[in-house]
PDB file of C-alpha atoms in Angstrom:
ATOM      1  CA  UNK F   9       0.000   0.000   0.000  1.00  0.00           C
ATOM      2  CA  UNK F  10       1.338   3.397  -0.977  1.00  0.00           C
ATOM      3  CA  UNK F  11       0.633   6.222   1.437  1.00  0.00           C
ATOM      4  CA  UNK F  12       0.686   9.735   0.014  1.00  0.00           C
ATOM      5  CA  UNK F  13       1.079  12.669   2.408  1.00  0.00           C
ATOM      6  CA  UNK F  14       1.163  16.288   1.365  1.00  0.00           C
ATOM      7  CA  UNK F  15       4.466  18.036   1.974  1.00  0.00           C
ATOM      8  CA  UNK F  16       2.658  20.837   3.764  1.00  0.00           C
ATOM      9  CA  UNK F  17       1.054  18.403   6.198  1.00  0.00           C
ATOM     10  CA  UNK F  18       4.378  16.638   6.784  1.00  0.00           C
ATOM     11  CA  UNK F  19       6.215  19.898   7.447  1.00  0.00           C
ATOM     12  CA  UNK F  20       3.355  21.055   9.658  1.00  0.00           C
ATOM     13  CA  UNK F  21       3.718  17.918  11.761  1.00  0.00           C
ATOM     14  CA  UNK F  22       7.470  18.464  12.040  1.00  0.00           C
ATOM     15  CA  UNK F  23       6.957  22.079  13.158  1.00  0.00           C
ATOM     16  CA  UNK F  24       4.347  20.906  15.670  1.00  0.00           C
ATOM     17  CA  UNK F  25       6.769  18.317  17.078  1.00  0.00           C
ATOM     18  CA  UNK F  26       9.496  20.936  17.357  1.00  0.00           C
ATOM     19  CA  UNK F  27       7.006  23.201  19.103  1.00  0.00           C
ATOM     20  CA  UNK F  28       5.993  20.511  21.608  1.00  0.00           C
ATOM     21  CA  UNK F  29       9.296  18.720  22.215  1.00  0.00           C
ATOM     22  CA  UNK F  30      12.208  21.029  21.418  1.00  0.00           C
ATOM     23  CA  UNK F  31      10.949  24.337  22.736  1.00  0.00           C
ATOM     24  CA  UNK F  32      10.088  26.031  19.453  1.00  0.00           C
ATOM     25  CA  UNK F  33       8.190  29.155  20.333  1.00  0.00           C
ATOM     26  CA  UNK F  34       4.946  30.002  18.582  1.00  0.00           C
ATOM     27  CA  UNK F  35       6.535  33.181  17.223  1.00  0.00           C
ATOM     28  CA  UNK F  36       9.283  31.102  15.591  1.00  0.00           C
ATOM     29  CA  UNK F  37       6.651  28.921  13.927  1.00  0.00           C
ATOM     30  CA  UNK F  38       4.857  32.001  12.592  1.00  0.00           C
ATOM     31  CA  UNK F  39       8.119  33.419  11.232  1.00  0.00           C
ATOM     32  CA  UNK F  40       8.878  30.085   9.511  1.00  0.00           C
ATOM     33  CA  UNK F  41       5.411  30.029   7.947  1.00  0.00           C
ATOM     34  CA  UNK F  42       5.692  33.616   6.720  1.00  0.00           C
ATOM     35  CA  UNK F  43       9.168  32.937   5.338  1.00  0.00           C
ATOM     36  CA  UNK F  44       7.831  29.966   3.389  1.00  0.00           C
ATOM     37  CA  UNK F  45       4.876  31.983   2.146  1.00  0.00           C
ATOM     38  CA  UNK F  46       7.046  34.812   0.854  1.00  0.00           C
ATOM     39  CA  UNK F  47       9.705  32.446  -0.494  1.00  0.00           C
ATOM     40  CA  UNK F  48       7.024  30.780  -2.622  1.00  0.00           C
ATOM     41  CA  UNK F  49       6.502  34.029  -4.513  1.00  0.00           C
ATOM     42  CA  UNK F  50      10.171  34.559  -5.421  1.00  0.00           C
ATOM     43  CA  UNK F  51      12.028  33.518  -8.563  1.00  0.00           C
ATOM     44  CA  UNK F  52      13.760  30.662  -6.732  1.00  0.00           C
ATOM     45  CA  UNK F  53      10.469  28.893  -5.914  1.00  0.00           C
ATOM     46  CA  UNK F  54      10.446  26.681  -9.063  1.00  0.00           C
ATOM     47  CA  UNK F  55      13.960  25.446  -8.257  1.00  0.00           C
ATOM     48  CA  UNK F  56      12.958  24.621  -4.684  1.00  0.00           C
ATOM     49  CA  UNK F  57       9.844  22.814  -5.919  1.00  0.00           C
ATOM     50  CA  UNK F  58      11.873  20.820  -8.458  1.00  0.00           C
ATOM     51  CA  UNK F  59      14.378  19.872  -5.761  1.00  0.00           C
ATOM     52  CA  UNK F  60      11.594  18.743  -3.450  1.00  0.00           C
ATOM     53  CA  UNK F  61       9.990  16.669  -6.197  1.00  0.00           C
ATOM     54  CA  UNK F  62      13.355  15.120  -7.040  1.00  0.00           C
ATOM     55  CA  UNK F  63      13.943  14.209  -3.397  1.00  0.00           C
ATOM     56  CA  UNK F  64      10.429  12.762  -3.121  1.00  0.00           C
ATOM     57  CA  UNK F  65      10.939  10.590  -6.205  1.00  0.00           C
ATOM     58  CA  UNK F  66      14.315   9.460  -4.883  1.00  0.00           C
ATOM     59  CA  UNK F  67      12.796   8.474  -1.540  1.00  0.00           C
ATOM     60  CA  UNK F  68       9.807   6.910  -3.288  1.00  0.00           C
ATOM     61  CA  UNK F  69      12.118   4.696  -5.342  1.00  0.00           C
ATOM     62  CA  UNK F  70      13.799   3.100  -2.331  1.00  0.00           C
ATOM     63  CA  UNK F  71      12.915  -0.600  -2.073  1.00  0.00           C
ATOM     64  CA  UNK F  72      13.048  -2.397   1.246  1.00  0.00           C
TER      65      UNK F  72
END
């Protein structure tokens, strides 16, 4: 069975875990979210998206 999880949900869970376990302050989480939001509107966004898709396909191709 293949489980597909959105990258946003996965990163949201990671931020939540950092918030709960490692002392990430709520303000830090907001700054990270705003940074991601504004980064998505820059010229480098397509390169970041392509890199993320490449990493996802690499991880998806690993056979156990």
